[in-house]
PDB file of C-alpha atoms in Angstrom:
ATOM      1  CA  MET W  18      22.236 123.553 119.488  1.00  0.00           C
ATOM      2  CA  ALA W  19      19.543 120.886 119.484  1.00  0.00           C
ATOM      3  CA  ASN W  20      16.018 122.280 119.620  1.00  0.00           C
ATOM      4  CA  SER W  21      13.634 119.358 119.244  1.00  0.00           C
ATOM      5  CA  PRO W  22      13.161 116.943 122.159  1.00  0.00           C
ATOM      6  CA  GLN W  23      14.509 113.999 120.168  1.00  0.00           C
ATOM      7  CA  ALA W  24      17.581 116.000 119.098  1.00  0.00           C
ATOM      8  CA  LYS W  25      18.222 116.941 122.738  1.00  0.00           C
ATOM      9  CA  LYS W  26      17.956 113.289 123.738  1.00  0.00           C
ATOM     10  CA  ARG W  27      20.324 112.217 120.949  1.00  0.00           C
ATOM     11  CA  ALA W  28      22.813 114.864 122.112  1.00  0.00           C
ATOM     12  CA  ARG W  29      22.614 113.493 125.681  1.00  0.00           C
ATOM     13  CA  GLN W  30      23.068 109.934 124.395  1.00  0.00           C
ATOM     14  CA  ALA W  31      26.053 110.983 122.281  1.00  0.00           C
ATOM     15  CA  VAL W  32      27.802 112.452 125.325  1.00  0.00           C
ATOM     16  CA  LYS W  33      27.072 109.337 127.365  1.00  0.00           C
ATOM     17  CA  ARG W  34      28.320 107.003 124.620  1.00  0.00           C
ATOM     18  CA  ARG W  35      31.430 109.104 123.988  1.00  0.00           C
ATOM     19  CA  ASN W  36      32.377 108.931 127.671  1.00  0.00           C
ATOM     20  CA  HIS W  37      31.786 105.174 127.781  1.00  0.00           C
ATOM     21  CA  ASN W  38      33.768 104.567 124.587  1.00  0.00           C
ATOM     22  CA  ALA W  39      36.612 106.749 125.897  1.00  0.00           C
ATOM     23  CA  SER W  40      36.856 104.621 129.039  1.00  0.00           C
ATOM     24  CA  LEU W  41      36.939 101.442 126.955  1.00  0.00           C
ATOM     25  CA  ARG W  42      39.669 102.863 124.705  1.00  0.00           C
ATOM     26  CA  SER W  43      41.603 103.780 127.838  1.00  0.00           C
ATOM     27  CA  LEU W  44      41.257 100.176 129.037  1.00  0.00           C
ATOM     28  CA  VAL W  45      42.847  98.930 125.804  1.00  0.00           C
ATOM     29  CA  ARG W  46      45.721 101.393 126.128  1.00  0.00           C
ATOM     30  CA  THR W  47      46.270 100.349 129.751  1.00  0.00           C
ATOM     31  CA  GLN W  48      46.466  96.674 128.801  1.00  0.00           C
ATOM     32  CA  ILE W  49      48.965  97.449 126.030  1.00  0.00           C
ATOM     33  CA  LYS W  50      51.083  99.505 128.444  1.00  0.00           C
ATOM     34  CA  LYS W  51      51.066  96.630 130.942  1.00  0.00           C
ATOM     35  CA  VAL W  52      52.476  94.277 128.294  1.00  0.00           C
ATOM     36  CA  ILE W  53      55.139  96.815 127.291  1.00  0.00           C
ATOM     37  CA  ALA W  54      56.075  97.336 130.950  1.00  0.00           C
ATOM     38  CA  ALA W  55      56.344  93.568 131.466  1.00  0.00           C
ATOM     39  CA  ILE W  56      58.585  93.308 128.400  1.00  0.00           C
ATOM     40  CA  ALA W  57      60.747  96.147 129.725  1.00  0.00           C
ATOM     41  CA  THR W  58      61.394  94.231 132.956  1.00  0.00           C
ATOM     42  CA  GLY W  59      62.863  91.378 130.912  1.00  0.00           C
ATOM     43  CA  ASP W  60      60.742  88.697 132.583  1.00  0.00           C
ATOM     44  CA  ALA W  61      59.450  86.430 129.798  1.00  0.00           C
ATOM     45  CA  GLU W  62      56.812  84.694 131.947  1.00  0.00           C
ATOM     46  CA  GLN W  63      55.375  87.976 133.197  1.00  0.00           C
ATOM     47  CA  ALA W  64      55.328  89.314 129.629  1.00  0.00           C
ATOM     48  CA  LYS W  65      53.490  86.205 128.374  1.00  0.00           C
ATOM     49  CA  THR W  66      50.918  86.509 131.165  1.00  0.00           C
ATOM     50  CA  ALA W  67      50.364  90.219 130.475  1.00  0.00           C
ATOM     51  CA  TYR W  68      50.006  89.486 126.745  1.00  0.00           C
ATOM     52  CA  ALA W  69      47.539  86.668 127.417  1.00  0.00           C
ATOM     53  CA  ASN W  70      45.473  89.058 129.564  1.00  0.00           C
ATOM     54  CA  ALA W  71      45.594  91.838 126.961  1.00  0.00           C
ATOM     55  CA  VAL W  72      44.552  89.832 123.884  1.00  0.00           C
ATOM     56  CA  PRO W  73      40.920  89.154 124.918  1.00  0.00           C
ATOM     57  CA  VAL W  74      40.465  92.810 125.896  1.00  0.00           C
ATOM     58  CA  ILE W  75      41.846  94.013 122.567  1.00  0.00           C
ATOM     59  CA  ASP W  76      39.669  91.538 120.648  1.00  0.00           C
ATOM     60  CA  ARG W  77      36.562  92.492 122.607  1.00  0.00           C
ATOM     61  CA  MET W  78      37.035  96.194 121.866  1.00  0.00           C
ATOM     62  CA  ALA W  79      37.590  95.426 118.179  1.00  0.00           C
ATOM     63  CA  ASP W  80      34.340  93.410 118.126  1.00  0.00           C
ATOM     64  CA  LYS W  81      32.492  96.318 119.737  1.00  0.00           C
ATOM     65  CA  GLY W  82      33.948  98.758 117.226  1.00  0.00           C
ATOM     66  CA  ILE W  83      35.812 100.772 119.844  1.00  0.00           C
ATOM     67  CA  ILE W  84      39.019 100.217 117.870  1.00  0.00           C
ATOM     68  CA  HIS W  85      39.359  99.052 114.277  1.00  0.00           C
ATOM     69  CA  LYS W  86      39.949  95.341 113.748  1.00  0.00           C
ATOM     70  CA  ASN W  87      43.164  96.039 111.814  1.00  0.00           C
ATOM     71  CA  LYS W  88      44.470  98.198 114.641  1.00  0.00           C
ATOM     72  CA  ALA W  89      43.715  95.388 117.087  1.00  0.00           C
ATOM     73  CA  ALA W  90      45.541  92.897 114.865  1.00  0.00           C
ATOM     74  CA  ARG W  91      48.507  95.256 114.521  1.00  0.00           C
ATOM     75  CA  HIS W  92      48.818  95.715 118.298  1.00  0.00           C
ATOM     76  CA  LYS W  93      48.540  91.989 118.952  1.00  0.00           C
ATOM     77  CA  SER W  94      51.091  91.156 116.262  1.00  0.00           C
ATOM     78  CA  ARG W  95      53.670  93.677 117.444  1.00  0.00           C
ATOM     79  CA  LEU W  96      53.255  92.793 121.119  1.00  0.00           C
ATOM     80  CA  ASN W  97      53.484  89.073 120.352  1.00  0.00           C
ATOM     81  CA  ALA W  98      56.660  89.625 118.333  1.00  0.00           C
ATOM     82  CA  LYS W  99      58.231  91.499 121.254  1.00  0.00           C
ATOM     83  CA  VAL W 100      57.200  88.810 123.750  1.00  0.00           C
ATOM     84  CA  LYS W 101      58.623  86.056 121.516  1.00  0.00           C
ATOM     85  CA  ALA W 102      61.855  87.991 120.994  1.00  0.00           C
ATOM     86  CA  LEU W 103      62.189  88.331 124.763  1.00  0.00           C
ATOM     87  CA  ALA W 104      61.708  84.595 125.300  1.00  0.00           C
ATOM     88  CA  ALA W 105      64.274  83.687 122.628  1.00  0.00           C
TER      89      ALA W 105
END
């Protein structure tokens, strides 16, 4: 357990940051699920719209370091491939 005042503060900050980062990661997952749900309905326009809404969120979280940039690229690539396959 933290004993010094600065260690106690850092422990408080770590909890606060962890909770904030968890909510941001959850936001990314939600956006990805929305795209997958739109693809599952079979509506190409809805899927394109959901994908267009998800991409900036995914990129923003990669820039902030919430998710790794390669993971963001992988999600975008796979979702885009599914959306394009649906439209074809």
